[in-house]
XYZ file of C-alpha atoms in Angstrom:
608
model
C 123.277 100.838 118.663
C 124.612 104.438 118.989
C 127.744 105.717 117.393
C 129.952 108.088 119.426
C 127.329 110.740 120.310
C 127.497 114.087 118.514
C 124.438 116.369 118.757
C 122.559 117.257 115.541
C 123.788 120.424 113.842
C 121.491 123.002 112.322
C 117.665 123.084 112.091
C 117.370 120.293 109.480
C 119.381 117.749 111.419
C 117.524 118.782 114.634
C 114.088 118.390 112.915
C 115.157 115.003 111.606
C 116.370 113.903 114.918
C 113.066 114.807 116.543
C 111.226 112.639 113.894
C 113.515 109.710 114.577
C 112.932 110.028 118.300
C 109.194 109.951 117.733
C 109.236 106.974 115.351
C 111.956 104.908 116.921
C 111.388 105.637 120.581
C 115.048 106.305 121.153
C 116.622 109.474 122.677
C 118.870 111.284 122.286
C 119.591 110.886 118.625
C 123.121 111.841 117.386
C 124.121 112.974 113.984
C 126.095 109.742 113.316
C 123.346 107.377 114.405
C 122.035 104.881 111.845
C 118.322 104.509 111.213
C 118.467 100.706 110.970
C 120.853 100.320 113.889
C 118.352 102.041 116.044
C 115.584 99.572 115.026
C 114.256 101.178 111.877
C 112.554 99.088 109.162
C 110.631 99.620 105.875
C 107.266 100.434 107.502
C 108.883 103.030 109.697
C 110.717 104.341 106.652
C 107.347 104.892 104.970
C 106.158 106.815 108.023
C 109.348 108.839 108.087
C 108.969 109.735 104.379
C 105.375 110.873 105.007
C 106.436 113.139 107.829
C 109.176 114.571 105.749
C 106.703 115.280 102.915
C 104.545 117.278 105.361
C 107.631 119.461 106.070
C 108.529 119.780 102.311
C 111.729 117.852 102.976
C 111.289 114.868 100.619
C 114.257 112.793 99.500
C 114.829 109.631 97.397
C 113.805 106.696 99.535
C 117.108 104.935 98.483
C 118.980 107.445 100.670
C 117.250 106.127 103.804
C 118.624 102.615 102.930
C 121.967 103.414 101.374
C 123.019 106.369 103.471
C 121.047 105.880 106.636
C 122.945 108.068 109.103
C 121.182 111.205 110.384
C 123.949 113.424 108.985
C 123.812 111.826 105.481
C 120.076 111.817 105.315
C 119.759 115.404 106.497
C 122.185 116.509 103.742
C 119.993 114.924 101.092
C 116.665 116.309 102.281
C 114.882 118.556 99.827
C 116.763 117.027 96.855
C 113.769 115.013 95.677
C 110.691 116.481 94.082
C 107.367 114.666 94.005
C 105.742 114.474 90.569
C 103.044 116.928 89.741
C 99.695 115.077 89.828
C 97.267 116.355 87.272
C 93.930 117.427 88.715
C 90.763 115.497 88.287
C 88.426 117.779 86.133
C 85.357 115.515 86.302
C 82.694 117.079 88.451
C 79.196 116.098 89.476
C 77.952 118.598 86.894
C 79.992 117.419 83.948
C 77.839 116.701 80.898
C 80.655 115.427 78.649
C 83.715 113.297 79.121
C 86.552 113.606 76.586
C 89.998 112.086 76.251
C 91.591 115.436 77.120
C 89.864 115.224 80.540
C 91.608 111.965 81.320
C 95.395 112.541 81.712
C 96.077 109.244 83.432
C 94.879 106.963 80.633
C 95.019 106.776 76.882
C 91.477 106.263 75.490
C 89.546 107.240 72.387
C 86.151 108.847 72.495
C 84.609 105.648 71.413
C 86.250 103.826 74.340
C 84.860 106.398 76.769
C 81.379 106.092 75.385
C 81.495 102.283 75.730
C 82.621 102.652 79.362
C 79.832 105.114 80.272
C 77.247 102.831 78.694
C 78.188 100.245 81.295
C 78.317 102.437 84.366
C 75.117 102.464 86.396
C 73.865 106.121 86.324
C 76.229 106.938 83.390
C 78.550 109.977 83.542
C 76.674 111.423 86.569
C 77.957 108.465 88.635
C 81.570 108.745 87.458
C 83.933 110.486 89.852
C 87.272 109.535 88.166
C 88.725 107.315 85.403
C 92.345 106.194 84.978
C 94.613 103.307 83.901
C 95.584 100.337 85.910
C 98.808 100.089 87.908
C 101.314 97.422 86.663
C 100.376 94.880 89.335
C 96.672 95.424 88.679
C 97.347 94.641 85.034
C 98.900 91.366 86.041
C 96.114 90.453 88.468
C 93.472 91.197 85.872
C 95.348 88.935 83.385
C 95.153 86.019 85.886
C 91.527 86.719 86.610
C 90.722 86.405 82.883
C 93.027 83.382 82.556
C 91.255 81.416 85.283
C 88.526 79.194 83.895
C 86.929 78.710 87.280
C 87.391 80.663 90.539
C 89.833 83.537 91.037
C 93.379 83.262 92.502
C 93.252 86.899 93.699
C 89.977 86.898 95.677
C 90.851 87.383 99.371
C 88.476 85.848 101.931
C 87.805 86.438 105.568
C 85.412 84.838 107.988
C 83.940 86.576 111.055
C 81.378 85.817 113.669
C 79.077 88.276 115.403
C 77.272 87.637 118.770
C 73.983 89.017 117.373
C 72.302 90.691 114.416
C 72.368 94.297 115.930
C 76.118 94.431 116.034
C 76.366 92.941 112.557
C 74.098 95.677 111.191
C 76.232 98.365 112.856
C 79.323 96.806 111.333
C 77.775 96.734 107.893
C 76.756 100.411 108.224
C 80.281 101.384 109.326
C 81.726 99.499 106.405
C 79.503 101.385 104.007
C 80.761 104.699 105.522
C 84.332 103.555 104.893
C 83.420 102.776 101.279
C 81.888 106.252 100.935
C 85.234 107.757 102.089
C 87.654 105.917 99.832
C 87.582 105.964 96.015
C 89.318 102.651 95.462
C 86.497 100.915 97.374
C 84.047 102.416 94.893
C 86.025 101.291 91.823
C 84.959 98.976 88.968
C 87.146 97.644 86.134
C 86.350 97.539 82.451
C 88.387 96.023 79.569
C 86.223 94.498 76.851
C 86.493 96.182 73.398
C 88.727 98.956 74.955
C 92.073 100.273 73.894
C 93.389 99.441 77.373
C 91.850 98.263 80.710
C 90.570 101.058 82.902
C 89.289 101.541 86.433
C 86.317 103.786 87.049
C 85.618 105.391 90.446
C 81.858 105.624 91.043
C 80.323 108.351 93.177
C 77.854 105.833 94.759
C 78.580 102.194 95.314
C 76.338 100.367 97.864
C 77.713 97.227 99.508
C 76.960 93.825 98.010
C 75.274 91.911 100.872
C 73.975 88.449 100.308
C 72.029 86.600 103.063
C 71.915 82.837 102.826
C 70.250 80.047 104.784
C 72.385 77.338 106.278
C 71.446 73.669 106.674
C 71.091 72.857 110.351
C 71.507 69.139 109.789
C 74.614 69.245 107.560
C 78.319 70.101 108.240
C 79.252 72.939 110.661
C 77.955 76.351 109.501
C 81.416 77.810 108.953
C 82.374 74.924 106.643
C 79.177 75.330 104.636
C 79.934 78.974 104.027
C 83.640 78.471 103.167
C 82.838 75.700 100.757
C 80.046 77.540 99.004
C 82.139 80.723 98.500
C 85.518 79.136 98.046
C 87.611 81.321 95.563
C 88.706 78.098 93.889
C 85.379 78.033 92.139
C 83.632 81.315 93.112
C 84.137 84.619 91.340
C 82.852 88.180 91.613
C 81.929 90.579 88.746
C 84.718 93.077 88.337
C 82.575 95.633 86.470
C 80.299 96.098 89.510
C 81.703 98.197 92.358
C 82.487 97.767 95.195
C 84.706 94.713 94.711
C 83.967 93.922 98.325
C 81.189 91.364 98.762
C 79.701 90.258 102.038
C 77.748 87.008 102.681
C 75.849 86.791 105.986
C 74.058 83.865 107.592
C 72.580 83.118 110.985
C 74.198 80.093 112.600
C 71.463 77.461 112.955
C 70.185 77.094 116.533
C 71.988 80.207 117.859
C 71.809 83.947 117.736
C 75.286 84.166 116.306
C 75.683 85.529 112.754
C 78.490 84.571 110.371
C 79.996 86.875 107.699
C 82.248 86.022 104.725
C 84.164 88.922 103.366
C 85.320 88.685 99.713
C 87.753 91.440 98.718
C 89.335 91.434 95.333
C 93.120 92.001 95.349
C 92.676 94.577 92.582
C 91.500 97.141 95.172
C 93.528 96.257 98.247
C 96.556 94.762 99.894
C 97.588 93.781 103.414
C 97.849 97.413 104.583
C 94.538 98.234 103.097
C 92.852 95.596 105.158
C 94.464 96.917 108.367
C 93.385 100.532 107.532
C 89.835 99.234 106.707
C 89.629 97.408 110.061
C 90.916 100.515 111.896
C 88.392 102.876 110.169
C 85.477 100.592 110.841
C 86.409 100.677 114.551
C 86.456 104.455 114.393
C 82.936 104.600 113.069
C 81.654 102.000 115.554
C 83.122 103.978 118.415
C 82.014 107.452 117.230
C 85.611 108.493 116.477
C 85.177 109.034 112.709
C 85.961 112.768 113.169
C 89.614 111.775 113.989
C 90.166 110.056 110.639
C 92.538 111.710 108.217
C 91.501 113.117 104.880
C 91.166 110.120 102.501
C 93.749 110.089 99.640
C 92.721 109.238 96.070
C 94.296 106.147 94.533
C 94.852 108.132 91.365
C 97.987 109.487 93.088
C 99.585 106.086 92.776
C 98.603 105.800 89.124
C 100.147 109.174 88.456
C 103.355 108.068 90.205
C 103.525 104.873 88.072
C 102.819 106.666 84.776
C 104.588 109.994 85.285
C 107.465 109.088 87.578
C 110.513 107.083 86.472
C 110.389 106.493 82.678
C 110.009 102.901 81.179
C 113.439 103.429 79.564
C 115.106 103.927 82.966
C 113.266 100.885 84.454
C 114.438 98.840 81.465
C 118.089 99.835 81.916
C 118.025 98.934 85.586
C 116.483 95.487 85.082
C 118.696 94.748 81.987
C 121.735 95.395 84.202
C 120.383 93.071 86.774
C 118.965 90.292 84.624
C 120.394 90.292 81.178
C 122.659 87.274 81.715
C 119.936 85.159 83.429
C 118.782 82.710 80.748
C 117.127 79.973 82.874
C 114.217 80.232 85.348
C 114.841 79.780 89.004
C 112.432 76.987 89.602
C 112.759 75.099 92.913
C 111.774 71.418 92.828
C 111.321 71.859 89.049
C 108.008 73.763 89.399
C 107.622 75.972 86.342
C 103.866 76.723 85.929
C 103.033 80.213 87.144
C 99.721 80.488 85.307
C 97.804 78.664 88.069
C 94.470 79.475 89.645
C 95.543 78.957 93.212
C 93.885 75.497 93.630
C 95.684 72.422 94.951
C 97.785 74.693 97.142
C 98.444 73.840 100.774
C 99.374 76.313 103.470
C 101.450 75.987 106.688
C 102.360 78.455 109.407
C 104.792 78.509 112.309
C 106.228 80.974 114.762
C 109.986 81.159 114.945
C 111.723 80.617 118.362
C 111.876 83.851 120.310
C 115.644 83.502 120.728
C 116.069 83.370 116.935
C 113.839 86.439 116.541
C 115.963 88.367 118.903
C 119.227 87.264 117.395
C 118.125 88.275 113.881
C 117.011 91.719 115.095
C 120.244 92.209 116.975
C 122.359 91.336 113.921
C 120.266 93.584 111.625
C 120.862 96.505 113.945
C 124.580 95.625 114.317
C 125.051 95.622 110.619
C 122.878 98.669 109.948
C 120.531 96.808 107.663
C 116.817 95.960 107.614
C 115.661 92.595 109.115
C 113.987 92.033 105.750
C 117.475 91.882 104.130
C 118.546 88.972 106.287
C 115.324 87.158 105.492
C 115.646 87.747 101.754
C 119.181 86.367 101.878
C 118.073 83.236 103.746
C 115.253 82.592 101.264
C 117.786 83.010 98.395
C 119.789 80.160 99.861
C 116.739 77.993 100.122
C 116.038 78.584 96.450
C 119.695 78.009 95.516
C 119.681 74.582 97.187
C 116.302 73.493 95.866
C 116.890 74.679 92.331
C 120.572 73.817 92.046
C 121.523 77.400 91.017
C 124.089 79.862 92.217
C 122.406 83.052 90.826
C 118.803 82.907 92.009
C 115.893 85.214 91.077
C 112.601 85.387 92.960
C 109.673 87.754 93.107
C 109.754 90.004 96.177
C 106.664 91.919 97.228
C 107.454 95.692 97.578
C 105.462 97.911 99.928
C 104.730 100.381 97.155
C 104.349 103.337 99.343
C 107.900 104.682 99.419
C 107.402 107.087 96.498
C 103.694 107.539 96.790
C 102.153 110.886 97.508
C 101.271 112.600 100.748
C 99.521 110.505 103.407
C 100.287 107.369 101.461
C 100.820 105.546 104.775
C 96.981 105.890 105.383
C 95.736 105.463 101.857
C 93.754 102.460 100.668
C 94.413 100.524 97.471
C 96.714 98.136 95.837
C 100.057 99.790 96.511
C 102.226 96.694 96.537
C 104.090 95.399 93.532
C 105.975 92.239 92.723
C 109.401 92.544 91.109
C 112.354 90.263 90.605
C 115.331 90.294 92.981
C 118.530 88.635 91.993
C 120.945 87.322 94.659
C 124.332 85.448 94.379
C 124.756 82.397 96.548
C 128.416 82.047 95.944
C 131.780 82.362 97.806
C 130.976 85.749 99.116
C 131.334 86.139 102.906
C 128.099 86.110 104.905
C 128.427 89.732 106.241
C 129.194 91.016 102.739
C 126.241 89.138 101.376
C 123.867 90.696 103.941
C 125.065 94.160 103.036
C 124.842 93.425 99.341
C 121.227 92.134 99.712
C 120.352 95.335 101.614
C 121.848 97.459 98.852
C 119.997 95.565 96.137
C 116.707 95.979 97.885
C 117.426 99.703 98.283
C 118.109 99.962 94.468
C 114.923 98.035 93.723
C 112.863 100.459 95.806
C 113.485 103.221 93.299
C 111.670 101.070 90.707
C 108.858 99.858 92.980
C 106.159 100.846 90.399
C 107.845 99.264 87.449
C 106.025 96.614 85.369
C 106.895 93.006 86.098
C 106.375 92.238 82.400
C 109.032 94.822 81.474
C 111.454 93.361 84.084
C 110.906 89.803 82.683
C 111.544 91.040 79.138
C 114.829 92.529 80.292
C 116.196 89.096 81.228
C 117.623 86.451 79.039
C 114.752 84.074 79.747
C 112.598 83.786 76.721
C 108.872 83.461 76.917
C 106.795 81.514 77.658
C 109.288 80.289 80.282
C 108.885 82.352 83.502
C 111.816 84.221 85.057
C 110.906 82.907 88.576
C 108.276 80.705 90.122
C 108.417 81.766 93.748
C 107.039 84.746 95.674
C 108.630 86.212 98.929
C 106.752 88.611 101.093
C 108.177 90.340 104.123
C 105.119 91.989 105.866
C 104.548 93.871 109.030
C 101.524 92.811 110.969
C 100.523 95.654 113.205
C 98.341 95.308 116.323
C 95.021 97.087 115.913
C 95.148 100.676 117.072
C 92.501 99.792 119.645
C 94.431 96.954 121.232
C 94.042 97.093 124.925
C 90.798 99.114 124.819
C 87.884 98.382 127.087
C 85.732 95.668 125.385
C 82.588 97.647 126.304
C 83.914 100.679 124.418
C 85.311 98.720 121.540
C 82.599 96.680 119.755
C 85.140 94.903 117.596
C 86.223 93.064 120.737
C 83.068 90.940 120.624
C 83.568 90.118 116.924
C 85.275 86.777 116.475
C 87.839 86.575 113.648
C 87.638 83.007 112.309
C 90.298 83.137 109.692
C 91.350 84.486 106.275
C 92.852 83.115 103.051
C 94.843 84.659 100.272
C 96.441 82.972 97.318
C 98.487 83.729 94.289
C 99.180 82.153 90.926
C 102.625 81.078 91.980
C 103.243 77.449 92.958
C 105.453 78.441 95.924
C 105.185 81.500 98.124
C 106.695 82.345 101.563
C 105.781 85.228 103.808
C 107.786 86.385 106.799
C 105.281 87.753 109.378
C 106.883 90.516 111.426
C 104.755 91.169 114.557
C 107.182 93.735 115.945
C 108.487 91.565 118.769
C 108.079 88.213 117.087
C 108.489 86.520 113.714
C 106.421 83.910 111.927
C 106.405 82.086 108.591
C 103.543 81.342 106.237
C 104.278 79.050 103.300
C 102.033 78.021 100.401
C 103.050 75.162 98.161
C 101.510 73.285 95.295
C 100.499 69.794 96.340
C 102.172 67.325 96.933
C 105.114 69.646 97.928
C 104.840 70.189 101.717
C 104.584 73.863 102.919
C 105.758 72.627 106.354
C 108.920 71.510 104.691
C 109.460 74.922 103.239
C 108.999 76.587 106.653
C 111.558 74.144 108.089
C 114.069 74.991 105.332
C 113.574 78.722 105.908
C 113.953 78.434 109.708
C 117.099 76.366 109.251
C 118.569 78.853 106.822
C 117.971 81.668 109.288
C 119.457 79.633 112.128
C 122.545 79.020 110.053
C 122.732 82.641 109.064
C 122.666 83.719 112.695
C 125.248 81.117 113.663
C 127.651 82.251 110.907
C 127.192 85.931 111.731
C 128.042 85.258 115.351
C 130.901 82.756 115.054
C 132.249 82.877 111.449
C 131.234 85.937 109.493
C 133.691 85.142 106.766
C 131.856 81.940 105.935
C 130.803 81.685 102.259
C 127.131 82.272 101.856
C 126.785 79.219 99.628
C 127.675 77.089 102.721
C 124.543 77.857 104.637
C 122.675 74.709 105.343
C 118.897 74.598 104.830
C 118.080 70.996 105.697
C 116.975 70.558 109.363
C 118.787 67.881 111.436
C 115.699 65.644 111.539
C 115.362 65.600 107.680
C 119.101 65.010 107.352
C 118.841 62.051 109.640
C 115.867 60.749 107.696
C 117.677 61.146 104.300
C 121.136 59.834 105.315
C 120.351 57.290 107.995
C 116.729 56.205 108.290
C 116.141 55.602 104.567
C 119.495 54.033 104.199
C 119.114 51.634 107.015
C 119.151 48.391 105.091
C 120.275 46.028 107.909
C 118.278 42.854 108.348
C 118.707 39.940 110.729
C 120.548 37.033 109.165
C 120.905 33.503 110.535
C 124.667 33.382 110.430
C 124.899 29.893 112.083
C 123.372 28.185 109.085
C 124.988 27.218 105.814
C 123.581 28.250 102.450
C 122.278 24.821 101.548
C 120.376 24.755 104.879
C 118.787 28.096 104.138
C 117.864 26.773 100.656
C 116.191 23.748 102.247
C 114.166 25.891 104.595
C 112.992 28.104 101.735
C 111.980 25.068 99.769
C 109.918 23.744 102.659
C 108.149 27.137 103.101
C 107.444 27.580 99.363
C 107.562 24.211 97.627
C 105.842 25.481 94.520
C 107.997 28.511 93.980
C 110.309 28.720 90.969
C 113.886 27.960 91.910
C 115.750 28.273 88.510
C 114.957 29.726 85.083
C 116.914 29.069 81.951
C 115.479 30.411 78.665
C 112.073 28.745 78.488
C 112.737 26.156 81.175
C 111.654 26.565 84.808
C 112.551 24.300 87.778
């Protein structure tokens, strides 16, 4: 939606307008146009920030969300300075590693010596060494807490038409590992001052070939069951934390591959980049790949960026008066291993998708803001609370360094978001949600433990028990390519699974021109029911924005018509046929004839 057009003024506004035209596919861009009204969203904001960095025109990412007009953003460009990332002084020729050589972790010399004793090849195989990010700390905690399996082991299942293509794929994957340090990273924690991650110079793929039983269950089921993360683990001290299991499908030339990737080294974006780079190697286009970015840049941002004191002030202001957990359906246990969790998926109606996008553009907010607000109302109704807090997954690349949009690693973070489901008008609530998400972005690398300590909820009670993830699912860069030129076209993707330690999680899947929902819920709670609640909340939100924008946000309904009918009518339908033409003594006589031995009257110890 364009404002009254006024051409950009000066070189900075003109440069910014050119970037917007490239990213948004809209032309011409006026100086009063709004990034989100033109279809901008968080993923495009990351790409915009990256292009601005290349031009030395960085700004605080909050400006993109809180002052998103071209004129306002241009005025703020150059006001933000990236942190100075200390260089890595470890070289292939280093003969000694001391604490002074490790600016991104606090270790003693004894700690360093213990680590080097565990690394295959010792110091000669160490490329870098640094601390964990806040989310990595949390994931390692849950890995150690789990007595069996691992809630943060991501799985994928693929099928190849023959062994030659499989071998080419494995070779390409090794080349990608050689490029990216995070894929050559191992983790150590025992007898150390603090957990560390060590980048190895050489880390060959873990490939296990297994034989499948031709007379048993289907081959895919055998593999999935054998390497189910609910009972299977991988060793975190041995890089890469990417394990492959291959097996020939009995009676065919087809080969199956199970991919196990630990969440410590990757997120949703990492998997997409991995897939894209493998395609580049398979098609001989590896020379077009950008220079790989070290994961240490994110660690530097988390440690040297915003101070813990500033993070603490922010979360205290948000959460200090919250003294009870937001626990829908009374589910309070967040120390789970991901077992006994069911999953459901659904695509939202295309009309609803288009209405949501249109309202986001009209209000100048991100579509994610509308979805966060709808989820907040689902939690308010299922936890009987007005102030709700839930964990939202942040992209983690807003304040990352140059080329962060193409870097691999665990950039995401989970932090609490507080929303008020009260008498505030719908439109005001949408804008307030957008503003709160913008404020949270400045603290995207804060520690969840610090945020929880800043609330009034006392341990061991959790601050929240649900996770919300708005994620962009990009089509592969080679979509539409000739199958003969793109070997990945003949690789069949049979499915994937990811879990968390939370009893309830909901992801909004943004496919660009469509929206879907993925819900996970602890049994016996139905994930299909959660999807239905979320869809209903979104439908009610759209209806209110179109017909009654002054409606109080707390009035949004979440129960679908069919469930309302079930609760209020079907389960309350107690009518039964009754022989109205007979008197009571006749009915008694009939009952006596049917059951002559049944007890008729009881008085103290006497029965008749």
